[in-house]
DNA sequence: TGCAGCATGTAATTTGTTACATGATTAA
DNA sequence: TTAATCATGTAACAAATTACATGCTGCA
């Protein structure tokens, strides 16, 4: 699944311009599938080329034409197929976890700073999701409620975990060297142990 | 932060070959920063070029030379700097959530299937992390314990959330149309409402 | 005066993934 | 005999990010 498919999906819910779609990608979708103009505009162009959407240009005073896109029958079918076909992927990429893994290469104050920072980011995230939910008013569509709730639940779980386990990373005694030895030994299947040949 | 930096970090803990590093990326790092040969080998070549690591080729019978990499002083410094400098990013990209958002475009059975699938994937993930932890024996290094625990906590939280909220997505009455209308109205700042010009 | 919002896009770059290419050993 | 482990890499491709480029309106 890529941004093209996502645009198609959003257009299933109604006509929109690239600018409109961007707003969705920055609000409801931000925590699990963000996208910028650089991906959205080219996607729409391709979709129009393929006949999966139609473009209607609406002239405006002193602004570029507002290009409103509407999904076609073909587009709708393509979307539904790719939604059902895909074996969905769920990927996390976290530099925070990298930093935590290597915590003993950080100064304690840096580590503290980073943990504080992370916590702040997480609660900001929850607040942001709450705001979005409020903006929908009383009738939040089920899918939207599900993904917003998911985001909040995850952020909360992460914050708790970090709070409850930060002590793991602070102690004075590092075990890093033990791990090192373990890895070197287990991977020494080579014939020679001499590291010095052919520097 | 990129795979190069990660390799550098892992080499701070001891010499290793590309093959060795891959194993780390596929075990401890898999849930938050996976990488394949296609990223690792080129990374090591670049790092060697830049003098951040040194390469020692160890001849082997009927196998390609085993190339063991060792970090240099310069490499260590570069790593520590980038670890401290980075304002860490934490990114999720989930096609499952996309599918849930668009749940009412799926057949109920497909949705059920997908939810079951997701749950299975999550518990497999927890099992995998448990196994890795066990393989370390009694002395799991703190950073490792932190990231493995994090992975388990997250997966568990996700599974709970999905279980507790799947009902949100199943009801017969869809609210999708309401949302559609809402968006179309709120974005109608254009001068003309006529979508038919310049098809 | 300056910034946020409206509104479009392109092009270069970065980054990583996938597929390809090779080939021995060992345990089930 | 077949799959997994060991062991290296390259090249084409896909995808998305970032920076660039333009320009009006309305508010503080």
Tab-separated table of C-alpha atoms (C1' of nucleotides) in Angstrom:
chain	number	residue	atom	x	y	z
A	1	UNK	CA	0.000	0.000	0.000
A	2	UNK	CA	1.248	3.440	-0.845
A	3	UNK	CA	0.150	7.058	-0.771
A	4	UNK	CA	-1.652	6.606	-4.080
A	5	UNK	CA	-3.920	3.983	-2.576
A	6	UNK	CA	-4.495	6.103	0.496
A	7	UNK	CA	-5.514	9.066	-1.647
A	8	UNK	CA	-7.880	6.805	-3.504
A	9	UNK	CA	-9.371	5.680	-0.228
A	10	UNK	CA	-9.892	9.182	1.028
A	11	UNK	CA	-11.497	10.127	-2.254
A	12	UNK	CA	-13.956	7.251	-1.775
A	13	UNK	CA	-15.376	9.357	1.030
A	14	UNK	CA	-15.867	12.372	-1.170
A	15	UNK	CA	-14.258	14.806	-3.577
A	16	UNK	CA	-11.207	16.664	-2.404
A	17	UNK	CA	-8.229	18.672	-3.574
A	18	UNK	CA	-4.620	17.847	-2.842
A	19	UNK	CA	-4.686	20.532	-0.234
A	20	UNK	CA	-7.692	18.981	1.459
A	21	UNK	CA	-6.081	15.559	1.483
A	22	UNK	CA	-2.965	16.973	3.041
A	23	UNK	CA	-5.033	18.164	5.973
A	24	UNK	CA	-6.314	14.642	6.536
A	25	UNK	CA	-2.836	13.205	6.332
A	26	UNK	CA	-1.717	15.723	8.923
A	27	UNK	CA	-4.564	15.152	11.331
A	28	UNK	CA	-6.313	11.791	11.544
A	29	UNK	CA	-3.554	9.942	9.702
A	30	UNK	CA	-0.563	11.640	11.188
A	31	UNK	CA	0.268	8.971	13.754
A	32	UNK	CA	0.143	5.997	11.411
A	33	UNK	CA	0.441	7.178	7.805
A	34	UNK	CA	1.582	10.778	7.335
A	35	UNK	CA	2.208	12.300	3.907
A	36	UNK	CA	3.239	15.646	2.493
A	37	UNK	CA	2.555	17.565	-0.710
A	38	UNK	CA	5.597	15.977	-2.282
A	39	UNK	CA	3.831	12.621	-2.234
A	40	UNK	CA	0.232	13.707	-2.589
A	41	UNK	CA	0.342	15.883	-5.709
A	42	UNK	CA	2.312	13.389	-7.789
A	43	UNK	CA	0.001	10.620	-6.589
A	44	UNK	CA	-3.068	12.488	-7.753
A	45	UNK	CA	-1.478	13.154	-11.119
A	46	UNK	CA	-0.748	9.468	-11.590
A	47	UNK	CA	-4.217	8.408	-10.463
A	48	UNK	CA	-5.758	10.853	-12.933
A	49	UNK	CA	-3.509	9.448	-15.667
A	50	UNK	CA	-4.716	5.964	-14.893
A	51	UNK	CA	-8.327	7.053	-14.963
A	52	UNK	CA	-8.898	6.140	-11.342
A	53	UNK	CA	-9.855	9.689	-10.496
A	54	UNK	CA	-11.152	12.658	-12.452
A	55	UNK	CA	-9.919	16.167	-12.017
A	56	UNK	CA	-12.184	19.204	-12.041
A	57	UNK	CA	-10.437	22.536	-12.066
A	58	UNK	CA	-12.291	25.298	-10.280
A	59	UNK	CA	-11.055	28.770	-11.178
A	60	UNK	CA	-10.383	31.133	-8.333
A	61	UNK	CA	-9.488	34.802	-8.147
A	62	UNK	CA	-5.768	35.405	-7.717
A	63	UNK	CA	-5.098	31.855	-6.616
A	64	UNK	CA	-4.133	28.792	-8.578
A	65	UNK	CA	-7.120	26.814	-9.797
A	66	UNK	CA	-8.487	24.622	-7.094
A	67	UNK	CA	-8.290	21.118	-8.523
A	68	UNK	CA	-10.928	18.910	-7.066
A	69	UNK	CA	-10.577	15.191	-7.587
A	70	UNK	CA	-13.398	12.701	-7.779
A	71	UNK	CA	-12.992	8.938	-7.733
A	72	UNK	CA	-14.245	6.916	-10.696
A	73	UNK	CA	-15.937	3.532	-10.633
A	74	UNK	CA	-12.648	1.948	-11.703
A	75	UNK	CA	-10.866	3.772	-8.897
A	76	UNK	CA	-13.317	2.568	-6.327
A	77	UNK	CA	-12.849	-0.992	-7.432
A	78	UNK	CA	-9.094	-0.750	-7.428
A	79	UNK	CA	-9.184	0.641	-3.927
A	80	UNK	CA	-11.472	-2.007	-2.542
A	81	UNK	CA	-9.379	-4.723	-4.095
A	82	UNK	CA	-6.104	-3.443	-2.719
A	83	UNK	CA	-7.664	-2.942	0.686
A	84	UNK	CA	-8.782	-6.559	0.814
A	85	UNK	CA	-5.780	-8.101	-0.912
A	86	UNK	CA	-3.015	-6.619	1.142
A	87	UNK	CA	-1.492	-8.604	3.964
A	88	UNK	CA	-1.161	-5.489	6.051
A	89	UNK	CA	2.144	-4.369	7.495
A	90	UNK	CA	2.652	-2.619	10.767
A	91	UNK	CA	6.044	-1.020	11.097
A	92	UNK	CA	7.705	0.920	13.818
A	93	UNK	CA	10.975	2.772	13.410
A	94	UNK	CA	12.171	4.344	16.620
A	95	UNK	CA	15.318	6.306	17.205
A	96	UNK	CA	14.281	6.655	20.813
A	97	UNK	CA	14.611	2.931	21.258
A	98	UNK	CA	17.972	3.020	19.530
A	99	UNK	CA	19.082	5.655	22.024
A	100	UNK	CA	17.769	3.573	24.920
A	101	UNK	CA	19.545	0.496	23.632
A	102	UNK	CA	22.784	2.442	23.610
A	103	UNK	CA	21.939	4.360	26.781
A	104	UNK	CA	25.300	3.708	28.386
A	105	UNK	CA	27.014	5.676	25.641
A	106	UNK	CA	25.060	8.755	26.708
A	107	UNK	CA	25.829	11.125	29.542
A	108	UNK	CA	23.242	10.630	32.296
A	109	UNK	CA	21.958	14.178	31.786
A	110	UNK	CA	21.531	13.584	28.075
A	111	UNK	CA	19.618	10.422	28.811
A	112	UNK	CA	17.392	12.220	31.307
A	113	UNK	CA	16.808	14.965	28.808
A	114	UNK	CA	15.856	12.502	26.134
A	115	UNK	CA	13.453	10.622	28.353
A	116	UNK	CA	11.781	13.855	29.410
A	117	UNK	CA	11.566	14.859	25.806
A	118	UNK	CA	10.015	11.584	24.778
A	119	UNK	CA	7.450	11.797	27.502
A	120	UNK	CA	6.553	15.301	26.433
A	121	UNK	CA	6.210	14.246	22.804
A	122	UNK	CA	3.939	11.415	23.826
A	123	UNK	CA	1.597	13.535	25.897
A	124	UNK	CA	1.524	16.183	23.181
A	125	UNK	CA	0.490	13.421	20.846
A	126	UNK	CA	-2.372	12.362	23.057
A	127	UNK	CA	-3.524	15.961	23.416
A	128	UNK	CA	-3.415	16.379	19.639
A	129	UNK	CA	-5.540	13.289	19.102
A	130	UNK	CA	-8.032	14.458	21.712
A	131	UNK	CA	-8.349	17.758	19.932
A	132	UNK	CA	-9.010	16.107	16.604
A	133	UNK	CA	-11.655	13.938	18.165
A	134	UNK	CA	-13.337	16.990	19.654
A	135	UNK	CA	-13.377	18.759	16.334
A	136	UNK	CA	-15.526	15.979	14.938
A	137	UNK	CA	-18.205	16.789	17.463
A	138	UNK	CA	-20.550	14.117	18.782
A	139	UNK	CA	-20.558	11.890	15.704
A	140	UNK	CA	-17.064	10.558	15.157
A	141	UNK	CA	-17.154	7.897	12.444
A	142	UNK	CA	-16.230	4.426	13.759
A	143	UNK	CA	-13.031	4.059	11.720
A	144	UNK	CA	-11.844	7.453	12.846
A	145	UNK	CA	-12.678	6.732	16.445
A	146	UNK	CA	-10.827	3.454	16.222
A	147	UNK	CA	-7.618	4.903	14.843
A	148	UNK	CA	-7.626	7.930	17.132
A	149	UNK	CA	-8.275	5.736	20.151
A	150	UNK	CA	-5.521	3.422	19.021
A	151	UNK	CA	-3.073	6.276	18.865
A	152	UNK	CA	-3.970	7.427	22.320
A	153	UNK	CA	-3.836	3.940	23.793
A	154	UNK	CA	-0.420	3.328	22.272
A	155	UNK	CA	1.043	6.632	23.364
A	156	UNK	CA	-0.262	6.062	26.869
A	157	UNK	CA	1.156	2.559	27.005
A	158	UNK	CA	4.529	3.821	25.817
A	159	UNK	CA	4.598	6.590	28.384
A	160	UNK	CA	3.799	4.131	31.164
A	161	UNK	CA	6.434	1.707	30.034
A	162	UNK	CA	9.078	4.396	29.837
A	163	UNK	CA	8.194	5.715	33.281
A	164	UNK	CA	8.219	2.279	34.850
A	165	UNK	CA	11.472	1.187	33.262
A	166	UNK	CA	13.667	4.236	33.053
A	167	UNK	CA	15.466	3.039	36.171
A	168	UNK	CA	16.759	0.107	34.124
A	169	UNK	CA	18.913	2.491	32.138
A	170	UNK	CA	20.285	4.682	34.876
A	171	UNK	CA	22.282	2.323	37.174
A	172	UNK	CA	26.011	2.908	37.499
A	173	UNK	CA	27.130	-0.630	36.679
A	174	UNK	CA	27.040	-1.424	33.000
A	175	UNK	CA	26.777	-4.959	31.731
A	176	UNK	CA	27.688	-3.967	28.190
A	177	UNK	CA	31.067	-5.679	28.251
A	178	UNK	CA	29.546	-9.021	29.104
A	179	UNK	CA	27.310	-8.854	26.080
A	180	UNK	CA	30.216	-7.991	23.874
A	181	UNK	CA	32.205	-11.018	24.907
A	182	UNK	CA	29.229	-13.241	24.408
A	183	UNK	CA	28.780	-12.114	20.832
A	184	UNK	CA	32.397	-12.361	19.876
A	185	UNK	CA	32.690	-15.882	21.181
A	186	UNK	CA	29.541	-17.163	19.577
A	187	UNK	CA	30.532	-15.872	16.182
A	188	UNK	CA	34.100	-17.208	16.196
A	189	UNK	CA	33.753	-19.995	13.746
A	190	UNK	CA	36.569	-18.640	11.638
A	191	UNK	CA	39.713	-20.645	11.202
A	192	UNK	CA	42.020	-17.942	12.405
A	193	UNK	CA	41.527	-15.695	15.383
A	194	UNK	CA	44.195	-13.327	14.173
A	195	UNK	CA	42.497	-10.073	13.354
A	196	UNK	CA	45.624	-8.418	12.132
A	197	UNK	CA	45.986	-9.863	8.626
A	198	UNK	CA	45.127	-7.633	5.727
A	199	UNK	CA	44.278	-4.445	7.573
B	1	UNK	CA	19.926	8.366	12.004
B	2	UNK	CA	20.415	5.670	9.420
B	3	UNK	CA	21.651	2.112	9.105
B	4	UNK	CA	25.241	3.344	8.903
B	5	UNK	CA	24.973	4.881	12.347
B	6	UNK	CA	23.322	1.772	13.686
B	7	UNK	CA	26.132	-0.405	12.374
B	8	UNK	CA	28.610	1.918	13.973
B	9	UNK	CA	26.776	1.610	17.268
B	10	UNK	CA	26.727	-2.160	17.162
B	11	UNK	CA	30.424	-2.188	16.348
B	12	UNK	CA	31.035	-0.101	19.483
B	13	UNK	CA	30.104	-3.257	21.371
B	14	UNK	CA	32.623	-5.398	19.562
B	15	UNK	CA	33.947	-6.536	16.224
B	16	UNK	CA	31.514	-8.139	13.849
B	17	UNK	CA	30.948	-9.100	10.243
B	18	UNK	CA	28.045	-7.944	8.113
B	19	UNK	CA	26.521	-11.326	8.640
B	20	UNK	CA	26.777	-10.978	12.401
B	21	UNK	CA	25.174	-7.558	12.312
B	22	UNK	CA	22.303	-8.866	10.238
B	23	UNK	CA	21.500	-11.298	13.014
B	24	UNK	CA	21.215	-8.452	15.500
B	25	UNK	CA	19.015	-6.484	13.148
B	26	UNK	CA	16.778	-9.505	12.789
B	27	UNK	CA	16.522	-10.277	16.487
B	28	UNK	CA	16.811	-7.521	19.080
B	29	UNK	CA	16.263	-4.722	16.574
B	30	UNK	CA	13.604	-6.287	14.457
B	31	UNK	CA	10.648	-4.555	16.071
B	32	UNK	CA	12.019	-1.045	15.921
B	33	UNK	CA	14.836	-0.853	13.375
B	34	UNK	CA	15.161	-3.819	11.036
B	35	UNK	CA	17.701	-3.963	8.223
B	36	UNK	CA	18.752	-6.405	5.534
B	37	UNK	CA	21.985	-7.217	3.732
B	38	UNK	CA	21.118	-4.712	1.083
B	39	UNK	CA	21.552	-1.908	3.607
B	40	UNK	CA	24.190	-3.408	5.852
B	41	UNK	CA	26.923	-4.349	3.374
B	42	UNK	CA	26.903	-1.014	1.569
B	43	UNK	CA	26.887	0.774	4.939
B	44	UNK	CA	29.969	-1.085	6.077
B	45	UNK	CA	31.754	-0.290	2.830
B	46	UNK	CA	31.028	3.407	3.240
B	47	UNK	CA	32.068	3.426	6.888
B	48	UNK	CA	35.340	1.745	5.952
B	49	UNK	CA	35.844	4.330	3.227
B	50	UNK	CA	35.364	7.100	5.743
B	51	UNK	CA	37.814	5.528	8.162
B	52	UNK	CA	35.187	5.023	10.824
B	53	UNK	CA	35.737	1.277	10.827
B	54	UNK	CA	38.561	-1.012	9.806
B	55	UNK	CA	38.084	-4.208	7.899
B	56	UNK	CA	39.992	-7.405	8.614
B	57	UNK	CA	39.511	-10.184	6.110
B	58	UNK	CA	39.753	-13.669	7.558
B	59	UNK	CA	40.303	-16.373	4.936
B	60	UNK	CA	38.093	-19.413	5.133
B	61	UNK	CA	37.983	-22.720	3.320
B	62	UNK	CA	35.490	-22.788	0.460
B	63	UNK	CA	33.644	-19.746	1.722
B	64	UNK	CA	34.065	-16.080	0.970
B	65	UNK	CA	36.497	-14.326	3.299
B	66	UNK	CA	34.852	-13.441	6.530
B	67	UNK	CA	35.225	-9.685	6.828
B	68	UNK	CA	35.327	-8.579	10.403
B	69	UNK	CA	34.846	-4.902	11.102
B	70	UNK	CA	36.313	-3.007	14.039
B	71	UNK	CA	35.360	0.501	15.004
B	72	UNK	CA	38.053	3.189	15.061
B	73	UNK	CA	38.442	6.015	17.559
B	74	UNK	CA	36.996	8.396	14.965
B	75	UNK	CA	34.056	6.054	14.454
B	76	UNK	CA	33.347	5.868	18.148
B	77	UNK	CA	33.288	9.629	18.393
B	78	UNK	CA	31.048	10.033	15.386
B	79	UNK	CA	28.637	7.523	16.850
B	80	UNK	CA	28.494	9.114	20.271
B	81	UNK	CA	27.959	12.502	18.726
B	82	UNK	CA	25.126	11.417	16.479
B	83	UNK	CA	23.520	9.518	19.330
B	84	UNK	CA	23.466	12.620	21.510
B	85	UNK	CA	22.718	15.157	18.774
B	86	UNK	CA	19.728	13.553	17.189
B	87	UNK	CA	16.291	14.712	18.200
B	88	UNK	CA	14.985	11.176	17.992
B	89	UNK	CA	12.085	10.228	15.797
B	90	UNK	CA	9.525	7.598	16.544
B	91	UNK	CA	7.500	6.588	13.519
B	92	UNK	CA	4.721	4.179	13.008
B	93	UNK	CA	3.383	3.146	9.625
B	94	UNK	CA	0.440	0.817	9.849
B	95	UNK	CA	-1.575	-0.651	7.049
B	96	UNK	CA	-3.700	-2.380	9.658
B	97	UNK	CA	-4.881	0.984	10.881
B	98	UNK	CA	-5.560	2.057	7.330
B	99	UNK	CA	-7.711	-1.018	6.889
B	100	UNK	CA	-9.538	-0.305	10.141
B	101	UNK	CA	-10.130	3.278	9.122
B	102	UNK	CA	-11.748	2.030	5.940
B	103	UNK	CA	-13.360	-0.952	7.624
B	104	UNK	CA	-16.752	-0.327	6.080
B	105	UNK	CA	-15.329	-0.922	2.619
B	106	UNK	CA	-14.446	-4.461	3.660
B	107	UNK	CA	-16.695	-7.470	3.763
B	108	UNK	CA	-17.363	-8.394	7.398
B	109	UNK	CA	-15.579	-11.727	6.936
B	110	UNK	CA	-12.546	-10.004	5.508
B	111	UNK	CA	-12.495	-7.649	8.450
B	112	UNK	CA	-12.784	-10.536	10.897
B	113	UNK	CA	-10.016	-12.339	9.089
B	114	UNK	CA	-7.776	-9.317	9.240
B	115	UNK	CA	-8.377	-8.730	12.932
B	116	UNK	CA	-7.635	-12.355	13.712
B	117	UNK	CA	-4.526	-12.119	11.627
B	118	UNK	CA	-3.355	-9.007	13.385
B	119	UNK	CA	-3.874	-10.567	16.758
B	120	UNK	CA	-1.920	-13.602	15.715
B	121	UNK	CA	0.939	-11.464	14.427
B	122	UNK	CA	1.024	-9.573	17.692
B	123	UNK	CA	1.178	-12.627	19.893
B	124	UNK	CA	3.793	-14.189	17.623
B	125	UNK	CA	5.772	-11.018	18.123
B	126	UNK	CA	5.595	-11.273	21.885
B	127	UNK	CA	6.628	-14.924	21.746
B	128	UNK	CA	9.566	-14.014	19.546
B	129	UNK	CA	10.750	-11.360	21.956
B	130	UNK	CA	10.417	-13.742	24.882
B	131	UNK	CA	12.562	-16.254	23.087
B	132	UNK	CA	15.262	-13.708	22.395
B	133	UNK	CA	15.270	-12.697	26.020
B	134	UNK	CA	15.645	-16.294	27.102
B	135	UNK	CA	18.556	-16.820	24.770
B	136	UNK	CA	20.479	-14.159	26.623
B	137	UNK	CA	20.252	-16.222	29.786
B	138	UNK	CA	20.191	-14.592	33.212
B	139	UNK	CA	22.198	-11.476	32.323
B	140	UNK	CA	20.280	-9.475	29.772
B	141	UNK	CA	22.001	-6.105	29.303
B	142	UNK	CA	19.842	-3.181	30.435
B	143	UNK	CA	19.417	-1.591	27.005
B	144	UNK	CA	18.409	-4.917	25.529
B	145	UNK	CA	16.002	-5.610	28.340
B	146	UNK	CA	14.486	-2.179	27.871
B	147	UNK	CA	13.864	-2.512	24.152
B	148	UNK	CA	12.608	-6.086	24.358
B	149	UNK	CA	10.278	-5.172	27.194
B	150	UNK	CA	9.100	-2.185	25.240
B	151	UNK	CA	8.235	-4.350	22.280
B	152	UNK	CA	6.284	-6.740	24.426
B	153	UNK	CA	4.452	-3.978	26.270
B	154	UNK	CA	3.464	-2.318	23.012
B	155	UNK	CA	2.298	-5.486	21.333
B	156	UNK	CA	0.276	-6.378	24.395
B	157	UNK	CA	-1.304	-2.929	24.541
B	158	UNK	CA	-2.188	-3.124	20.857
B	159	UNK	CA	-3.749	-6.544	21.226
B	160	UNK	CA	-5.854	-5.344	24.161
B	161	UNK	CA	-6.985	-2.267	22.315
B	162	UNK	CA	-7.968	-4.238	19.256
B	163	UNK	CA	-9.872	-6.776	21.315
B	164	UNK	CA	-11.696	-4.116	23.274
B	165	UNK	CA	-12.626	-2.015	20.279
B	166	UNK	CA	-13.258	-4.400	17.427
B	167	UNK	CA	-16.959	-4.027	18.081
B	168	UNK	CA	-16.642	-0.398	16.977
B	169	UNK	CA	-16.007	-1.582	13.446
B	170	UNK	CA	-18.577	-4.324	13.097
B	171	UNK	CA	-21.984	-2.624	13.554
B	172	UNK	CA	-24.369	-2.701	10.648
B	173	UNK	CA	-25.071	1.020	10.517
B	174	UNK	CA	-22.323	2.964	8.877
B	175	UNK	CA	-21.777	6.639	9.605
B	176	UNK	CA	-19.446	7.092	6.656
B	177	UNK	CA	-21.859	9.172	4.647
B	178	UNK	CA	-22.215	11.720	7.404
B	179	UNK	CA	-18.500	12.266	7.457
B	180	UNK	CA	-18.387	12.670	3.722
B	181	UNK	CA	-20.961	15.415	3.701
B	182	UNK	CA	-19.201	17.176	6.520
B	183	UNK	CA	-15.932	17.328	4.621
B	184	UNK	CA	-17.396	18.447	1.348
B	185	UNK	CA	-19.222	21.301	2.968
B	186	UNK	CA	-16.326	22.513	5.039
B	187	UNK	CA	-14.012	22.623	2.068
B	188	UNK	CA	-16.311	24.518	-0.251
B	189	UNK	CA	-14.600	27.850	-0.274
B	190	UNK	CA	-14.407	27.837	-4.027
B	191	UNK	CA	-16.344	30.403	-6.039
B	192	UNK	CA	-18.180	27.887	-8.097
B	193	UNK	CA	-19.769	24.707	-6.920
B	194	UNK	CA	-20.044	23.422	-10.434
B	195	UNK	CA	-17.809	20.409	-10.670
B	196	UNK	CA	-18.515	19.866	-14.313
B	197	UNK	CA	-16.242	22.359	-16.000
B	198	UNK	CA	-13.069	21.007	-17.514
B	199	UNK	CA	-13.641	17.345	-16.907
C	1	DT	C1'	5.406	44.253	8.822
C	2	DG	C1'	5.151	39.642	9.221
C	3	DC	C1'	3.067	35.359	9.594
C	4	DA	C1'	-0.448	31.852	8.741
C	5	DG	C1'	-3.421	30.054	5.482
C	6	DC	C1'	-4.734	29.107	0.771
C	7	DA	C1'	-3.070	26.611	-3.443
C	8	DT	C1'	-0.243	24.495	-6.831
C	9	DG	C1'	3.567	21.918	-8.260
C	10	DT	C1'	8.774	20.062	-9.643
C	11	DA	C1'	13.336	18.110	-9.001
C	12	DA	C1'	17.035	16.446	-6.531
C	13	DT	C1'	18.268	13.615	-3.083
C	14	DT	C1'	18.051	10.219	0.298
C	15	DT	C1'	17.021	5.731	1.782
C	16	DG	C1'	15.891	1.449	1.759
C	17	DT	C1'	13.959	-2.856	-0.500
C	18	DT	C1'	14.044	-6.598	-3.705
C	19	DA	C1'	15.943	-9.403	-6.767
C	20	DC	C1'	19.909	-11.249	-8.526
C	21	DA	C1'	24.441	-13.904	-8.367
C	22	DT	C1'	27.412	-17.628	-6.141
C	23	DG	C1'	28.452	-21.654	-3.575
C	24	DA	C1'	29.989	-24.905	0.370
C	25	DT	C1'	28.401	-27.491	4.690
C	26	DT	C1'	25.456	-29.865	7.729
C	27	DA	C1'	21.556	-31.740	9.887
C	28	DA	C1'	16.795	-33.649	9.273
D	1	DT	C1'	17.144	-34.417	-0.966
D	2	DT	C1'	15.967	-30.409	0.791
D	3	DA	C1'	16.230	-26.803	3.762
D	4	DA	C1'	18.984	-23.920	6.773
D	5	DT	C1'	23.304	-21.728	7.941
D	6	DC	C1'	27.308	-19.633	6.527
D	7	DA	C1'	29.113	-15.614	3.673
D	8	DT	C1'	29.684	-12.029	0.418
D	9	DG	C1'	28.062	-8.548	-2.467
D	10	DT	C1'	25.626	-5.510	-6.654
D	11	DA	C1'	22.103	-3.240	-9.306
D	12	DA	C1'	17.693	-1.918	-10.350
D	13	DC	C1'	13.854	-0.138	-8.436
D	14	DA	C1'	10.483	2.020	-5.412
D	15	DA	C1'	9.140	5.440	-2.312
D	16	DA	C1'	9.095	9.215	0.167
D	17	DT	C1'	11.402	13.518	1.970
D	18	DT	C1'	13.306	18.027	1.320
D	19	DA	C1'	14.117	21.981	-0.821
D	20	DC	C1'	12.833	24.951	-4.212
D	21	DA	C1'	9.559	28.050	-6.798
D	22	DT	C1'	5.343	31.203	-6.928
D	23	DG	C1'	1.901	34.396	-5.222
D	24	DC	C1'	-2.501	36.342	-3.042
D	25	DT	C1'	-5.395	37.348	1.334
D	26	DG	C1'	-6.364	38.580	5.869
D	27	DC	C1'	-5.263	39.176	10.460
D	28	DA	C1'	-2.455	40.964	14.444
